[in-house]
Short mmCIF file of C-alpha atoms and ligand atoms in Angstrom, two decimals:
data_model
loop_
_atom_site.label_atom_id
_atom_site.label_comp_id
_atom_site.label_asym_id
_atom_site.label_seq_id
_atom_site.Cartn_x
_atom_site.Cartn_y
_atom_site.Cartn_z
CA MET A 1 0.00 0.00 0.00
CA SER A 2 1.45 3.38 -0.92
CA HIS A 3 1.51 6.04 1.77
CA PRO A 4 0.31 9.54 0.96
CA ALA A 5 3.18 12.04 0.69
CA ALA A 6 3.77 14.03 3.91
CA PRO A 7 2.27 17.53 3.58
CA PRO A 8 4.84 20.27 3.01
CA VAL A 9 5.87 22.11 6.20
CA SER A 10 6.07 25.90 6.13
CA LEU A 11 8.41 27.95 8.33
CA THR A 12 5.35 29.12 10.27
CA ARG A 13 4.23 25.57 11.02
CA HIS A 14 7.79 24.45 11.84
CA LEU A 15 8.15 27.28 14.37
CA LEU A 16 4.69 26.74 15.86
CA GLU A 17 5.49 23.07 16.40
CA ALA A 18 8.80 24.09 18.00
CA GLN A 19 6.90 26.44 20.30
CA ARG A 20 4.51 23.63 21.32
CA ALA A 21 7.56 21.46 22.03
CA GLY A 22 8.90 24.19 24.34
CA GLN A 23 11.90 24.93 22.09
CA VAL A 24 11.05 28.53 21.29
CA SER A 25 9.02 31.29 22.96
CA ALA A 26 6.10 32.92 21.15
CA ASP A 27 8.06 36.18 20.96
CA LEU A 28 11.15 34.55 19.48
CA ARG A 29 8.99 32.69 16.97
CA LEU A 30 7.38 35.95 15.83
CA LEU A 31 10.74 37.70 15.72
CA ILE A 32 12.12 35.02 13.38
CA GLU A 33 9.01 35.33 11.19
CA VAL A 34 9.58 39.08 10.93
CA VAL A 35 13.22 38.57 9.92
CA ALA A 36 12.09 35.99 7.35
CA ARG A 37 9.56 38.46 5.95
CA ALA A 38 12.25 41.14 5.63
CA CYS A 39 14.46 38.60 3.84
CA LYS A 40 11.65 38.01 1.32
CA GLN A 41 11.62 41.73 0.61
CA ILE A 42 15.41 41.78 0.20
CA SER A 43 15.15 38.73 -2.07
CA ILE A 44 12.73 40.63 -4.32
CA ALA A 45 15.06 43.65 -4.51
CA VAL A 46 18.11 41.45 -5.20
CA GLY A 47 16.14 39.50 -7.83
CA LYS A 48 15.17 42.64 -9.75
CA GLY A 49 18.82 43.56 -10.18
CA ALA A 50 19.43 46.27 -12.75
CA LEU A 51 15.66 46.53 -13.44
CA GLY A 52 15.14 47.76 -9.88
CA GLY A 53 17.87 50.41 -10.21
CA VAL A 54 19.53 48.94 -7.12
CA LEU A 55 22.94 47.92 -8.48
CA GLY A 56 26.12 49.91 -7.92
CA ASP A 57 27.65 51.98 -5.14
CA ALA A 58 25.59 54.03 -2.72
CA GLY A 59 28.36 56.63 -2.53
CA THR A 60 28.63 56.18 1.25
CA GLY A 61 30.92 54.21 3.58
CA ASN A 62 30.09 52.07 6.61
CA VAL A 63 31.69 52.00 10.07
CA GLN A 64 34.28 49.51 8.74
CA GLY A 65 35.42 52.08 6.15
CA GLU A 66 34.01 49.95 3.32
CA ALA A 67 32.15 51.44 0.35
CA GLN A 68 28.44 50.64 0.65
CA LYS A 69 26.41 49.29 -2.24
CA LYS A 70 22.89 50.59 -2.84
CA LEU A 71 21.59 47.14 -1.90
CA ASP A 72 23.57 47.19 1.39
CA VAL A 73 21.77 50.38 2.38
CA LEU A 74 18.37 49.19 1.15
CA SER A 75 18.65 45.81 2.91
CA ASN A 76 19.63 47.53 6.14
CA GLU A 77 16.61 49.84 5.89
CA ILE A 78 14.26 46.90 5.19
CA LEU A 79 15.50 45.01 8.26
CA LEU A 80 15.37 48.08 10.51
CA GLU A 81 11.85 49.00 9.47
CA ALA A 82 10.48 45.44 9.66
CA ASN A 83 11.89 44.88 13.14
CA ALA A 84 11.11 48.23 14.77
CA TRP A 85 7.47 47.83 15.71
CA GLY A 86 6.81 44.14 16.46
CA GLY A 87 7.31 44.42 20.24
CA HIS A 88 9.69 41.43 20.41
CA LEU A 89 12.98 43.31 20.40
CA ALA A 90 14.72 45.62 22.83
CA GLY A 91 17.41 46.68 20.37
CA LEU A 92 19.17 46.10 17.06
CA ALA A 93 22.73 46.18 15.80
CA SER A 94 23.79 46.09 12.18
CA GLU A 95 27.15 45.61 10.52
CA GLU A 96 26.31 48.70 8.51
CA MET A 97 25.76 50.99 11.53
CA ASP A 98 28.32 52.47 13.95
CA HIS A 99 26.30 51.67 17.08
CA SER A 100 23.36 49.57 18.19
CA GLN A 101 19.92 51.18 18.37
CA PRO A 102 17.30 50.66 21.06
CA ILE A 103 13.77 50.16 19.72
CA PRO A 104 12.17 53.64 19.40
CA ASP A 105 10.13 54.77 22.43
CA VAL A 106 6.91 54.88 20.42
CA TYR A 107 6.89 51.07 20.19
CA PRO A 108 6.78 48.44 22.94
CA ARG A 109 10.16 46.86 23.76
CA GLY A 110 10.63 43.10 24.03
CA ASN A 111 13.30 40.85 25.53
CA TYR A 112 15.54 40.09 22.57
CA LEU A 113 18.46 41.71 20.77
CA LEU A 114 18.92 41.25 17.03
CA LEU A 115 22.21 41.57 15.16
CA PHE A 116 22.50 41.35 11.40
CA ASP A 117 24.71 41.69 8.39
CA PRO A 118 22.03 42.91 5.97
CA LEU A 119 23.80 41.89 2.76
CA ASP A 120 26.91 39.80 3.13
CA GLY A 121 29.24 39.34 0.16
CA SER A 122 27.92 42.49 -1.45
CA SER A 123 30.93 42.74 -3.80
CA ASN A 124 29.12 39.95 -5.66
CA ILE A 125 25.89 41.88 -6.25
CA ASP A 126 26.95 43.64 -9.42
CA VAL A 127 28.14 40.38 -11.00
CA ASN A 128 24.92 38.47 -10.23
CA VAL A 129 26.49 35.97 -7.82
CA SER A 130 24.83 34.77 -4.58
CA VAL A 131 24.72 37.12 -1.59
CA GLY A 132 22.89 36.76 1.72
CA THR A 133 21.61 38.15 5.01
CA ILE A 134 23.04 36.78 8.27
CA PHE A 135 21.37 37.24 11.66
CA SER A 136 21.87 36.39 15.32
CA VAL A 137 19.47 36.71 18.27
CA LEU A 138 20.52 37.24 21.91
CA ARG A 139 18.54 37.82 25.10
CA CYS A 140 18.49 41.36 26.41
CA PRO A 141 20.13 41.20 29.86
CA ASP A 142 17.65 41.29 32.76
CA GLY A 143 16.72 44.75 33.92
CA VAL A 144 18.03 46.50 30.79
CA THR A 145 15.28 48.59 29.20
CA GLU A 146 17.44 50.76 26.93
CA PRO A 147 20.15 48.45 25.52
CA ARG A 148 23.49 49.95 24.49
CA ASP A 149 26.44 48.40 22.63
CA GLU A 150 27.83 46.71 25.76
CA HIS A 151 24.63 44.71 26.26
CA PHE A 152 25.20 43.04 22.88
CA LEU A 153 28.68 41.86 23.89
CA GLN A 154 27.70 38.28 24.72
CA PRO A 155 29.60 35.19 23.53
CA GLY A 156 28.22 33.12 20.66
CA THR A 157 27.13 30.41 23.11
CA ALA A 158 24.47 32.89 24.35
CA GLN A 159 22.72 33.04 20.96
CA VAL A 160 19.10 31.81 21.14
CA ALA A 161 18.72 31.73 17.35
CA ALA A 162 20.87 32.30 14.30
CA GLY A 163 20.42 31.99 10.59
CA TYR A 164 21.05 33.27 7.13
CA CYS A 165 19.10 33.77 3.96
CA VAL A 166 20.96 33.06 0.73
CA TYR A 167 19.77 34.86 -2.41
CA GLY A 168 20.91 32.42 -5.07
CA PRO A 169 19.19 30.55 -7.90
CA SER A 170 16.60 29.89 -5.18
CA THR A 171 16.20 31.88 -1.97
CA MET A 172 16.83 29.74 1.10
CA LEU A 173 16.58 30.45 4.81
CA VAL A 174 18.80 28.31 7.03
CA LEU A 175 17.91 28.49 10.70
CA THR A 176 18.77 27.17 14.13
CA ILE A 177 17.00 27.78 17.43
CA GLY A 178 19.44 25.44 19.17
CA HIS A 179 17.66 22.25 18.09
CA GLY A 180 19.41 21.33 14.87
CA THR A 181 19.90 23.31 11.67
CA HIS A 182 17.08 23.31 9.13
CA ALA A 183 16.74 24.76 5.63
CA PHE A 184 13.68 26.33 4.03
CA THR A 185 13.25 27.22 0.37
CA LEU A 186 11.18 30.23 -0.63
CA ASP A 187 8.17 29.23 -2.70
CA ARG A 188 8.01 32.45 -4.73
CA GLU A 189 4.44 31.88 -5.99
CA VAL A 190 3.01 31.18 -2.54
CA GLY A 191 5.34 33.59 -0.74
CA SER A 192 6.22 31.08 2.02
CA PHE A 193 9.46 29.48 3.16
CA MET A 194 8.98 25.70 3.00
CA LEU A 195 11.07 23.16 4.93
CA THR A 196 13.27 21.39 2.39
CA ARG A 197 16.06 19.98 4.62
CA ARG A 198 15.41 18.93 8.17
CA ASP A 199 18.32 18.38 10.53
CA ILE A 200 21.24 19.07 8.25
CA ARG A 201 24.36 17.00 9.06
CA ILE A 202 27.73 18.15 7.73
CA PRO A 203 29.94 15.20 6.67
CA GLU A 204 32.77 14.86 9.21
CA GLU A 205 35.45 14.34 6.57
CA THR A 206 36.02 16.40 3.47
CA ARG A 207 38.24 16.87 0.46
CA GLU A 208 37.20 20.45 -0.23
CA PHE A 209 38.53 23.71 1.20
CA ALA A 210 37.55 27.35 0.77
CA VAL A 211 40.04 30.15 1.27
CA ASN A 212 41.15 33.28 -0.56
CA MET A 213 44.47 31.91 -1.87
CA SER A 214 45.61 35.35 -3.02
CA ASN A 215 46.37 36.12 0.65
CA GLN A 216 48.73 33.17 0.97
CA ARG A 217 51.93 35.21 1.36
CA PHE A 218 50.37 37.18 4.23
CA TRP A 219 49.31 34.16 6.30
CA GLU A 220 50.86 32.99 9.56
CA PRO A 221 53.30 30.01 9.39
CA PRO A 222 50.79 27.37 10.64
CA MET A 223 48.26 28.36 7.95
CA GLN A 224 51.02 28.28 5.32
CA ARG A 225 51.90 24.75 6.42
CA TYR A 226 48.28 23.59 6.61
CA VAL A 227 47.40 24.71 3.08
CA ALA A 228 50.73 23.50 1.66
CA ASP A 229 49.82 20.03 3.00
CA LEU A 230 46.32 20.24 1.47
CA LEU A 231 47.83 21.19 -1.89
CA ALA A 232 50.36 18.34 -1.70
CA GLY A 233 47.37 16.00 -2.16
CA ALA A 234 47.61 12.23 -2.17
CA GLU A 235 51.45 12.34 -2.18
CA GLY A 236 51.60 14.68 0.82
CA PRO A 237 51.14 14.12 4.57
CA ARG A 238 47.32 14.34 4.31
CA GLY A 239 47.26 11.41 1.88
CA LYS A 240 44.34 12.62 -0.26
CA ASP A 241 43.66 15.10 -3.05
CA PHE A 242 41.72 18.24 -2.13
CA ASN A 243 39.53 20.47 -4.29
CA MET A 244 39.16 24.23 -3.74
CA ARG A 245 36.14 26.59 -4.00
CA TRP A 246 35.89 30.29 -3.12
CA VAL A 247 32.76 32.31 -3.92
CA ALA A 248 33.89 35.33 -1.81
CA SER A 249 30.41 35.45 -0.33
CA MET A 250 30.48 33.83 3.11
CA VAL A 251 26.82 32.88 2.96
CA ALA A 252 27.28 31.03 -0.33
CA ASP A 253 30.49 29.32 0.81
CA VAL A 254 28.96 28.24 4.14
CA HIS A 255 25.80 27.10 2.37
CA ARG A 256 27.87 24.79 0.17
CA ILE A 257 29.61 23.40 3.26
CA LEU A 258 26.28 22.78 5.01
CA THR A 259 25.14 21.01 1.85
CA ARG A 260 28.10 18.76 1.05
CA GLY A 261 30.84 19.40 3.62
CA GLY A 262 34.15 21.24 3.39
CA ILE A 263 36.20 23.70 5.40
CA PHE A 264 35.81 27.47 5.14
CA SER A 265 38.63 29.64 6.41
CA TYR A 266 39.42 33.30 6.65
CA PRO A 267 42.61 33.13 8.70
CA LEU A 268 44.62 35.85 10.32
CA ASP A 269 46.94 37.53 7.81
CA ALA A 270 49.44 40.38 7.90
CA LYS A 271 46.90 42.72 6.25
CA CYS A 272 44.16 42.20 8.83
CA ALA A 273 46.25 41.27 11.90
CA ALA A 274 45.89 44.70 13.51
CA LYS A 275 42.10 44.34 13.37
CA GLY A 276 42.16 40.77 14.71
CA GLY A 277 40.97 39.16 11.46
CA ARG A 278 38.76 39.87 8.47
CA LEU A 279 35.29 38.57 9.37
CA ARG A 280 33.06 40.05 12.07
CA LEU A 281 32.54 38.03 15.22
CA MET A 282 29.02 39.24 16.06
CA TYR A 283 27.50 39.47 12.56
CA GLU A 284 29.23 36.67 10.65
CA ALA A 285 31.35 34.27 12.69
CA ASN A 286 29.03 33.62 15.65
CA PRO A 287 25.78 32.97 13.76
CA MET A 288 27.58 30.76 11.20
CA ALA A 289 29.42 28.92 14.00
CA LEU A 290 26.13 28.10 15.75
CA LEU A 291 24.53 26.87 12.51
CA VAL A 292 27.58 24.72 11.76
CA GLU A 293 27.86 23.26 15.29
CA GLN A 294 24.14 22.49 15.31
CA ALA A 295 24.74 20.56 12.07
CA GLY A 296 27.49 18.46 13.67
CA GLY A 297 30.39 20.55 12.34
CA ALA A 298 33.02 22.59 14.19
CA ALA A 299 33.98 26.27 14.25
CA SER A 300 37.22 27.75 15.58
CA THR A 301 39.52 30.75 15.41
CA GLY A 302 42.31 28.24 14.79
CA ARG A 303 43.10 28.32 18.50
CA GLN A 304 39.77 28.59 20.32
CA ARG A 305 36.14 27.53 19.85
CA LEU A 306 34.54 30.49 18.05
CA LEU A 307 31.38 30.47 20.15
CA GLU A 308 33.48 31.01 23.30
CA VAL A 309 35.37 34.10 22.13
CA PRO A 310 34.55 36.87 24.61
CA PRO A 311 33.40 39.89 22.58
CA THR A 312 34.90 43.26 23.52
CA GLN A 313 33.53 45.37 20.64
CA LEU A 314 30.43 45.26 18.48
CA HIS A 315 32.44 45.28 15.25
CA GLN A 316 35.20 42.97 16.48
CA ARG A 317 36.89 40.75 13.90
CA VAL A 318 38.20 37.21 14.24
CA PRO A 319 39.97 34.51 12.23
CA VAL A 320 37.47 31.83 11.14
CA PHE A 321 37.74 28.10 10.40
CA LEU A 322 34.46 26.22 10.14
CA GLY A 323 32.84 23.20 8.54
CA SER A 324 33.53 19.46 8.54
CA ARG A 325 34.53 18.53 12.08
CA ARG A 326 37.66 16.48 11.39
CA GLU A 327 39.07 19.02 8.94
CA VAL A 328 38.55 21.93 11.34
CA GLU A 329 40.28 19.86 14.02
CA ALA A 330 43.18 19.29 11.61
CA ALA A 331 43.53 23.04 10.93
CA VAL A 332 43.48 23.74 14.68
CA ARG A 333 46.18 21.11 15.23
CA TYR A 334 48.55 22.94 12.85
CA HIS A 335 48.04 26.16 14.84
CA LEU A 336 48.43 24.58 18.27
CA GLU A 337 51.53 22.60 17.24
CA HIS A 338 53.08 25.78 15.88
CA ASP A 339 52.33 27.71 19.07
CA ALA A 340 53.66 24.93 21.30
CA ALA A 341 56.97 24.96 19.40
CA GLN A 342 57.53 28.68 20.04
CA PRO A 343 60.14 29.59 22.67
CA GLN A 344 58.46 30.45 25.97
CA PRO A 345 59.16 33.96 27.34
CA GLN A 346 61.72 33.84 30.18
CA VAL A 347 60.34 34.82 33.57
CA ALA A 348 62.97 36.83 35.52
O1 F6P B 401 32.88 39.93 5.04
C1 F6P B 401 32.48 40.06 3.80
C2 F6P B 401 32.94 39.03 2.80
O2 F6P B 401 32.47 39.45 1.56
C3 F6P B 401 32.50 37.59 3.08
O3 F6P B 401 31.18 37.36 2.72
C4 F6P B 401 33.47 36.78 2.25
O4 F6P B 401 33.69 35.48 2.74
C5 F6P B 401 34.72 37.62 2.32
O5 F6P B 401 34.37 38.92 2.75
C6 F6P B 401 35.41 37.71 0.98
O6 F6P B 401 36.69 38.15 1.15
P1 F6P B 401 37.71 38.41 -0.06
O7 F6P B 401 37.30 39.71 -0.68
O8 F6P B 401 39.04 38.47 0.58
O9 F6P B 401 37.59 37.29 -1.03
#
């Protein structure tokens, strides 16, 4: 006897069922739905491309000193507007803004803090390659009614939800509320995100790495050694051939790794050493690290679990290694072995 196909599960139903199972509060569920709705709007703007008049530079710079694209600015505005009035949030912080913002006094304030990178990988917009929105949700500390930057400085382990939306050939939302990592595909006709991959598991082993090789000469010695061994392939110490991919859009690179495994790295290099790394801890590294860990992968700075890095600044940067567990462990081993071999400072 053939069984009828299981009915498709929307994001709304998935979250409602999670709420009934005690995995998510009603407020957090609604907050995630609002973020998802904003992502749909961004997806429409990204999809229109040149027809929407949204390509090209905005003529402004962000707090990081980077030139903003028109779509960076637009995506930031969409997320700010969508999240201002729902009553679930106490404050917001965006990679595109100097400081966090409390929810305006005219609206009720809730118990959560939202951080986002409105359009990650935006150098890819003008060439029609995948970009994405990354977000992270924290609890507002007890007793804080008007959150400031310091209230957002919580380690990645404190995240109650994290996710990204990738605007690619299809638009997909990948989400964790601390009970696995799940992927939803936007049904453009219906306007709903539909569950298309439940409980993603990243393969533990991989033969694929992602890194910007043009930075090779600026890397630290352990990273030089690690990648040299990957490139040596089957004849080298790793004993297998590796393939390389680099989209230069973190969302797209991480999405590939969640789909078929791999290691993504943006290590420390001489160009970004003074800043602590290239990628942002609060807007990029922490949410991606939670998604990857919830899918059975690992995420590290090369020397420390990413989710345990104590944040000291909203726009702090960190080195990032994440993806297939065994490969991340291998990259960490190269760093730790290097550090252990360094002469210890003499204590007088
Ligand atoms: O932080 C922004 C970002 O565009 C990431 O999405 C991406 O992984 C990285 O920078 C690309 O860096 P690069 O320009 O060195 O390739």
